[in-house]
mmCIF file of C-alpha atoms in Angstrom:
data_model
loop_
_atom_site.group_PDB
_atom_site.id
_atom_site.type_symbol
_atom_site.label_atom_id
_atom_site.label_comp_id
_atom_site.label_asym_id
_atom_site.label_seq_id
_atom_site.Cartn_x
_atom_site.Cartn_y
_atom_site.Cartn_z
ATOM 1 C CA MET A 1 16.484 13.500 -1.917
ATOM 2 C CA SER A 2 13.610 12.055 -0.054
ATOM 3 C CA LEU A 3 10.109 12.029 -1.780
ATOM 4 C CA ILE A 4 8.742 14.383 0.909
ATOM 5 C CA LYS A 5 11.521 16.908 0.379
ATOM 6 C CA PHE A 6 10.985 16.674 -3.378
ATOM 7 C CA LEU A 7 7.222 17.404 -3.000
ATOM 8 C CA ASP A 8 7.999 20.262 -0.594
ATOM 9 C CA GLN A 9 9.684 22.077 -3.533
ATOM 10 C CA PHE A 10 6.379 22.577 -5.149
ATOM 11 C CA ASN A 11 3.285 24.441 -4.169
ATOM 12 C CA ASP A 12 -0.160 24.391 -5.698
ATOM 13 C CA LYS A 13 0.719 27.243 -8.127
ATOM 14 C CA GLU A 14 3.745 25.531 -9.503
ATOM 15 C CA LEU A 15 2.048 22.108 -9.978
ATOM 16 C CA ASP A 16 -0.053 21.925 -13.113
ATOM 17 C CA ASN A 17 -3.199 19.836 -13.076
ATOM 18 C CA GLU A 18 -1.375 16.764 -14.894
ATOM 19 C CA ALA A 19 1.220 16.885 -12.111
ATOM 20 C CA LYS A 20 -1.250 17.123 -9.437
ATOM 21 C CA ASP A 21 -2.931 14.068 -10.752
ATOM 22 C CA LYS A 22 0.364 12.111 -10.603
ATOM 23 C CA PHE A 23 1.170 12.904 -7.054
ATOM 24 C CA LEU A 24 -0.971 12.302 -4.026
ATOM 25 C CA SER A 25 -0.772 14.730 -1.322
ATOM 26 C CA ARG A 26 1.620 13.850 1.494
ATOM 27 C CA LYS A 27 -1.146 13.433 3.914
ATOM 28 C CA ASP A 28 -3.104 10.936 1.787
ATOM 29 C CA ALA A 29 0.103 9.074 0.727
ATOM 30 C CA LEU A 30 1.448 8.750 4.195
ATOM 31 C CA GLY A 31 -2.055 7.761 5.394
ATOM 32 C CA LYS A 32 -2.353 4.989 2.920
ATOM 33 C CA LEU A 33 1.158 3.833 3.821
ATOM 34 C CA THR A 34 0.269 3.828 7.644
ATOM 35 C CA ASP A 35 -2.876 1.898 6.986
ATOM 36 C CA PHE A 36 -0.998 -0.694 5.011
ATOM 37 C CA SER A 37 1.835 -0.862 7.551
ATOM 38 C CA LYS A 38 -0.514 -1.364 10.466
ATOM 39 C CA LYS A 39 -2.254 -4.207 8.675
ATOM 40 C CA LEU A 40 0.979 -5.781 7.536
ATOM 41 C CA ALA A 41 2.435 -5.462 11.158
ATOM 42 C CA LEU A 42 -0.754 -6.930 12.650
ATOM 43 C CA SER A 43 -0.810 -9.783 10.261
ATOM 44 C CA ALA A 44 2.774 -10.646 11.361
ATOM 45 C CA ILE A 45 1.816 -11.189 15.027
ATOM 46 C CA PRO A 46 0.647 -14.785 15.939
ATOM 47 C CA LEU A 47 -2.772 -14.921 17.298
ATOM 48 C CA GLY A 48 -1.626 -16.604 20.355
ATOM 49 C CA ALA A 49 0.834 -14.006 21.068
ATOM 50 C CA MET A 50 -1.675 -11.103 20.658
ATOM 51 C CA SER A 51 -3.986 -12.831 23.033
ATOM 52 C CA ALA A 52 -1.144 -12.878 25.599
ATOM 53 C CA LEU A 53 -0.438 -9.096 25.064
ATOM 54 C CA SER A 54 -4.035 -8.056 25.208
ATOM 55 C CA SER A 55 -4.694 -9.291 28.770
ATOM 56 C CA PRO A 56 -2.490 -9.843 31.920
ATOM 57 C CA ALA A 57 -0.817 -13.256 32.288
ATOM 58 C CA LYS A 58 -2.972 -15.487 34.439
ATOM 59 C CA ALA A 59 -1.479 -17.279 37.329
ATOM 60 C CA GLN A 60 -0.923 -20.979 36.411
ATOM 61 C CA SER A 61 -1.835 -23.547 39.034
ATOM 62 C CA THR A 62 1.054 -25.949 39.681
ATOM 63 C CA ASP A 63 -1.137 -28.834 38.718
ATOM 64 C CA ASP A 64 -2.050 -27.357 35.449
ATOM 65 C CA LEU A 65 1.435 -26.563 34.681
ATOM 66 C CA ILE A 66 2.733 -30.041 35.471
ATOM 67 C CA GLY A 67 -0.027 -31.377 33.333
ATOM 68 C CA VAL A 68 1.142 -29.416 30.260
ATOM 69 C CA LEU A 69 4.827 -30.470 30.999
ATOM 70 C CA ASN A 70 3.765 -34.118 31.107
ATOM 71 C CA TYR A 71 1.900 -33.621 27.964
ATOM 72 C CA ALA A 72 5.139 -32.268 26.345
ATOM 73 C CA LEU A 73 7.083 -35.163 27.995
ATOM 74 C CA THR A 74 4.863 -37.709 26.260
ATOM 75 C CA LEU A 75 5.825 -36.236 22.913
ATOM 76 C CA GLU A 76 9.450 -36.161 23.807
ATOM 77 C CA HIS A 77 9.419 -39.780 24.999
ATOM 78 C CA LEU A 78 7.829 -40.708 21.573
ATOM 79 C CA GLU A 79 10.402 -38.809 19.502
ATOM 80 C CA ASN A 80 13.305 -39.986 21.715
ATOM 81 C CA GLU A 81 12.297 -43.700 21.648
ATOM 82 C CA PHE A 82 11.767 -43.460 17.738
ATOM 83 C CA TYR A 83 15.253 -42.101 17.102
ATOM 84 C CA ALA A 84 16.902 -44.406 19.582
ATOM 85 C CA MET A 85 15.450 -47.359 17.847
ATOM 86 C CA GLY A 86 16.247 -45.981 14.429
ATOM 87 C CA ASN A 87 19.782 -45.214 15.346
ATOM 88 C CA ALA A 88 20.253 -48.632 16.790
ATOM 89 C CA GLN A 89 19.005 -50.401 13.775
ATOM 90 C CA SER A 90 21.921 -51.668 11.769
ATOM 91 C CA GLY A 91 21.735 -50.727 8.048
ATOM 92 C CA LEU A 92 18.563 -48.604 8.277
ATOM 93 C CA ILE A 93 20.074 -45.061 8.119
ATOM 94 C CA PRO A 94 22.638 -44.476 5.435
ATOM 95 C CA GLY A 95 26.160 -43.533 6.727
ATOM 96 C CA GLY A 96 27.542 -40.043 6.350
ATOM 97 C CA LYS A 97 25.256 -36.914 6.517
ATOM 98 C CA ASP A 98 22.103 -38.706 7.205
ATOM 99 C CA ALA A 99 23.491 -40.772 10.063
ATOM 100 C CA ASP A 100 25.085 -37.639 11.601
ATOM 101 C CA ILE A 101 21.787 -35.781 11.448
ATOM 102 C CA PHE A 102 19.769 -38.432 13.033
ATOM 103 C CA MET A 103 22.310 -39.195 15.693
ATOM 104 C CA GLN A 104 22.276 -35.478 16.613
ATOM 105 C CA ILE A 105 18.531 -35.259 16.644
ATOM 106 C CA GLY A 106 18.467 -38.301 18.953
ATOM 107 C CA LYS A 107 20.799 -36.442 21.319
ATOM 108 C CA HIS A 108 18.503 -33.365 21.323
ATOM 109 C CA GLU A 109 15.411 -35.478 22.102
ATOM 110 C CA GLN A 110 17.188 -37.289 25.063
ATOM 111 C CA GLN A 111 18.170 -33.833 26.453
ATOM 112 C CA HIS A 112 14.486 -32.600 26.115
ATOM 113 C CA VAL A 113 13.220 -35.621 27.959
ATOM 114 C CA ASP A 114 15.848 -35.152 30.696
ATOM 115 C CA PHE A 115 15.084 -31.499 31.036
ATOM 116 C CA LEU A 116 11.278 -32.025 31.317
ATOM 117 C CA ILE A 117 11.703 -34.732 33.924
ATOM 118 C CA ASP A 118 13.948 -32.573 35.912
ATOM 119 C CA THR A 119 11.541 -29.519 35.612
ATOM 120 C CA ILE A 120 8.522 -31.452 36.613
ATOM 121 C CA GLY A 121 10.294 -32.892 39.679
ATOM 122 C CA THR A 122 11.598 -29.486 40.681
ATOM 123 C CA LEU A 123 7.917 -28.288 40.559
ATOM 124 C CA GLY A 124 7.061 -31.155 42.917
ATOM 125 C CA GLY A 125 5.336 -33.242 40.380
ATOM 126 C CA ASP A 126 5.602 -36.757 39.214
ATOM 127 C CA PRO A 127 6.956 -37.181 35.583
ATOM 128 C CA ILE A 128 4.862 -39.705 33.712
ATOM 129 C CA ASP A 129 6.357 -42.956 32.926
ATOM 130 C CA LYS A 130 7.477 -43.597 29.253
ATOM 131 C CA PRO A 131 4.623 -45.201 27.415
ATOM 132 C CA GLU A 132 5.007 -48.395 25.320
ATOM 133 C CA PHE A 133 5.139 -47.383 21.643
ATOM 134 C CA ASP A 134 4.260 -49.237 18.540
ATOM 135 C CA PHE A 135 5.681 -47.417 15.646
ATOM 136 C CA THR A 136 4.307 -50.006 13.220
ATOM 137 C CA VAL A 137 0.774 -49.103 14.260
ATOM 138 C CA GLY A 138 -0.331 -52.696 14.278
ATOM 139 C CA GLY A 139 1.718 -53.531 11.233
ATOM 140 C CA ALA A 140 0.639 -50.625 9.023
ATOM 141 C CA PHE A 141 4.286 -49.274 8.886
ATOM 142 C CA ASP A 142 7.762 -50.789 8.949
ATOM 143 C CA PRO A 143 9.888 -47.744 9.830
ATOM 144 C CA PHE A 144 12.818 -49.648 11.105
ATOM 145 C CA ASN A 145 13.303 -51.776 8.152
ATOM 146 C CA ASN A 146 12.332 -49.161 5.483
ATOM 147 C CA TYR A 147 14.267 -45.880 5.427
ATOM 148 C CA ASP A 148 11.617 -44.038 3.373
ATOM 149 C CA GLN A 149 8.959 -44.990 6.069
ATOM 150 C CA PHE A 150 11.399 -43.948 8.785
ATOM 151 C CA LEU A 151 11.888 -40.561 7.101
ATOM 152 C CA ALA A 152 8.071 -40.105 6.621
ATOM 153 C CA LEU A 153 7.371 -40.731 10.425
ATOM 154 C CA SER A 154 10.217 -38.578 11.472
ATOM 155 C CA GLN A 155 8.739 -35.644 9.439
ATOM 156 C CA ALA A 156 5.351 -36.253 10.833
ATOM 157 C CA PHE A 157 6.657 -36.294 14.420
ATOM 158 C CA GLU A 158 8.719 -33.268 14.018
ATOM 159 C CA ASP A 159 6.002 -31.273 12.265
ATOM 160 C CA THR A 160 3.708 -32.362 15.039
ATOM 161 C CA GLY A 161 6.143 -31.192 17.738
ATOM 162 C CA VAL A 162 6.435 -27.668 16.318
ATOM 163 C CA ARG A 163 2.704 -27.144 16.153
ATOM 164 C CA ALA A 164 2.220 -28.748 19.609
ATOM 165 C CA TYR A 165 4.699 -26.412 21.425
ATOM 166 C CA LYS A 166 3.146 -23.440 19.669
ATOM 167 C CA GLY A 167 -0.370 -24.473 20.903
ATOM 168 C CA GLN A 168 0.740 -24.737 24.552
ATOM 169 C CA ALA A 169 2.754 -21.499 24.755
ATOM 170 C CA PRO A 170 -0.219 -19.496 26.281
ATOM 171 C CA ALA A 171 -0.706 -22.110 28.928
ATOM 172 C CA VAL A 172 2.762 -21.536 30.445
ATOM 173 C CA GLN A 173 3.041 -17.776 29.850
ATOM 174 C CA GLY A 174 2.497 -17.086 33.450
ATOM 175 C CA VAL A 175 5.838 -18.760 34.338
ATOM 176 C CA PRO A 176 8.581 -17.024 32.331
ATOM 177 C CA GLN A 177 11.288 -19.639 33.032
ATOM 178 C CA VAL A 178 9.223 -22.376 31.658
ATOM 179 C CA LEU A 179 7.925 -20.372 28.804
ATOM 180 C CA THR A 180 11.541 -19.495 27.737
ATOM 181 C CA ALA A 181 12.601 -23.072 28.066
ATOM 182 C CA ALA A 182 9.474 -24.305 26.027
ATOM 183 C CA LEU A 183 10.178 -21.854 23.247
ATOM 184 C CA ALA A 184 13.826 -22.961 23.128
ATOM 185 C CA ILE A 185 12.606 -26.444 22.545
ATOM 186 C CA HIS A 186 10.056 -25.364 20.017
ATOM 187 C CA SER A 187 12.648 -23.638 17.867
ATOM 188 C CA VAL A 188 14.805 -26.705 17.875
ATOM 189 C CA GLU A 189 11.918 -28.998 16.854
ATOM 190 C CA ALA A 190 11.388 -26.531 13.990
ATOM 191 C CA ARG A 191 15.006 -26.996 12.932
ATOM 192 C CA HIS A 192 14.520 -30.794 13.112
ATOM 193 C CA ALA A 193 11.414 -30.644 10.946
ATOM 194 C CA SER A 194 13.093 -28.435 8.336
ATOM 195 C CA GLU A 195 16.278 -30.714 8.168
ATOM 196 C CA VAL A 196 14.061 -33.929 7.928
ATOM 197 C CA ARG A 197 11.908 -32.332 5.241
ATOM 198 C CA ARG A 198 15.046 -31.459 3.097
ATOM 199 C CA LEU A 199 16.277 -34.903 3.467
ATOM 200 C CA ARG A 200 13.054 -36.125 1.870
ATOM 201 C CA GLY A 201 13.507 -33.595 -0.899
ATOM 202 C CA LEU A 202 10.824 -31.134 0.211
ATOM 203 C CA LYS A 203 11.076 -27.410 1.171
ATOM 204 C CA GLY A 204 11.798 -26.832 4.682
ATOM 205 C CA TRP A 205 8.391 -25.307 5.441
ATOM 206 C CA ILE A 206 4.756 -26.360 4.975
ATOM 207 C CA THR A 207 2.706 -25.183 1.918
ATOM 208 C CA GLN A 208 -1.006 -24.964 2.529
ATOM 209 C CA ASP A 209 -2.128 -28.268 4.359
ATOM 210 C CA ASN A 210 -0.061 -30.461 2.070
ATOM 211 C CA ARG A 211 1.652 -33.260 3.903
ATOM 212 C CA GLY A 212 4.200 -33.713 1.002
ATOM 213 C CA ALA A 213 5.059 -36.414 -1.369
ATOM 214 C CA GLY A 214 5.332 -39.881 -0.062
ATOM 215 C CA MET A 215 3.570 -39.077 3.225
ATOM 216 C CA PRO A 216 0.970 -41.816 4.263
ATOM 217 C CA GLU A 217 -2.502 -40.586 4.471
ATOM 218 C CA ALA A 218 -2.632 -41.352 8.075
ATOM 219 C CA THR A 219 -0.355 -38.409 8.712
ATOM 220 C CA GLN A 220 -2.733 -35.751 7.205
ATOM 221 C CA ALA A 221 -3.889 -34.900 10.743
ATOM 222 C CA VAL A 222 -0.588 -33.384 11.369
ATOM 223 C CA TYR A 223 -1.184 -30.780 8.467
ATOM 224 C CA ASN A 224 -4.922 -30.078 8.618
ATOM 225 C CA GLY A 225 -5.398 -26.329 9.331
ATOM 226 C CA GLU A 226 -2.125 -25.162 7.970
ATOM 227 C CA ASN A 227 -4.006 -23.617 5.017
ATOM 228 C CA GLN A 228 -4.866 -20.426 7.054
ATOM 229 C CA THR A 229 -4.328 -17.287 5.262
ATOM 230 C CA SER A 230 -5.829 -14.914 7.940
ATOM 231 C CA GLN A 231 -3.910 -13.671 10.836
ATOM 232 C CA LEU A 232 -5.789 -11.575 13.540
ATOM 233 C CA GLY A 233 -8.657 -11.162 11.170
ATOM 234 C CA VAL A 234 -6.557 -9.827 8.390
ATOM 235 C CA ASP A 235 -6.348 -11.770 5.088
ATOM 236 C CA VAL A 236 -2.698 -11.525 4.460
ATOM 237 C CA THR A 237 -3.135 -12.067 0.728
ATOM 238 C CA SER A 238 -5.028 -8.780 0.608
ATOM 239 C CA VAL A 239 -2.268 -6.616 2.062
ATOM 240 C CA THR A 240 0.638 -8.334 0.113
ATOM 241 C CA ASP A 241 1.319 -9.421 -3.412
ATOM 242 C CA VAL A 242 2.104 -13.047 -2.077
ATOM 243 C CA GLY A 243 -0.242 -15.738 -2.975
ATOM 244 C CA ALA A 244 -1.927 -18.102 -0.602
ATOM 245 C CA ASP A 245 0.962 -20.688 -0.958
ATOM 246 C CA GLY A 246 3.614 -18.199 0.169
ATOM 247 C CA VAL A 247 1.440 -16.908 2.989
ATOM 248 C CA THR A 248 0.667 -20.354 4.387
ATOM 249 C CA GLU A 249 4.462 -21.056 4.280
ATOM 250 C CA ALA A 250 5.191 -17.846 6.370
ATOM 251 C CA TRP A 251 3.034 -19.000 9.307
ATOM 252 C CA ASP A 252 2.814 -22.214 11.288
ATOM 253 C CA GLU A 253 -0.574 -22.899 13.026
ATOM 254 C CA PHE A 254 -0.877 -24.512 16.379
ATOM 255 C CA LEU A 255 -2.456 -27.752 17.193
ATOM 256 C CA THR A 256 -4.557 -28.241 20.343
ATOM 257 C CA MET A 257 -3.742 -30.619 23.034
ATOM 258 C CA ASP A 258 -6.576 -32.875 21.926
ATOM 259 C CA GLU A 259 -5.441 -32.928 18.335
ATOM 260 C CA VAL A 260 -1.981 -33.740 19.268
ATOM 261 C CA THR A 261 -3.015 -36.465 21.627
ATOM 262 C CA THR A 262 -5.155 -38.044 18.924
ATOM 263 C CA ILE A 263 -2.091 -38.153 16.610
ATOM 264 C CA ALA A 264 0.337 -39.466 19.188
ATOM 265 C CA SER A 265 -2.101 -42.082 20.487
ATOM 266 C CA LEU A 266 -1.870 -43.979 17.104
ATOM 267 C CA PHE A 267 1.709 -44.919 18.208
ATOM 268 C CA ILE A 268 1.040 -45.536 21.980
ATOM 269 C CA SER A 269 0.236 -49.146 22.730
ATOM 270 C CA SER A 270 0.001 -48.733 26.529
#
């Protein structure tokens, strides 16, 4: 028997004062539930998505679109080169599960590069040349001789990729085919990030703006801003019993193009 049907069995004469105090009227109860549900539903919608829904999609100029795609291509070149070098380094990655994972991630990144190059060409643009990378950052790191450092940089690159694609979704929303493909890559980058984090003994998601144990301080820029507990102006901790840690784990925040460029430029030598 539903609560509403149960309450319908009673009228004001049949309910004594004590019982009345125990039961809110259906109108008040449902009103409270509706207000709560609206807040919870709104808090579940990413800010970028709500912005897209609130106004018609603007036509993207081809030059702007190619610029965004070349930006994505730069990141994919970085990841693809990193995994190609890591997979080729004898004795770096332990055999078995780890080797299988990074071999597969490397294949994904190569496919992302090929796709973006083809898409930019189809739009009549010129794909950027692959930059020269220095994954040691002038000798600060040694990722191809130290597996722990290789894992740490892999985590940083994948976590950056997730936030970078999220940040540029509004920029390609006017071209459904490109938006669909970008979101498809975005979800795979998230799977990479989760897998690598678990290889490092971490949870598959980010808590607050913590970069995680063993991550170099230089990677903190990847995680800044992830301690956001408000979505669409609603403090999610105020409409659930979940604390700030759990709330921040439930949402990924985006990074701007400038923020991502600053992070990636550490590893680009030319």
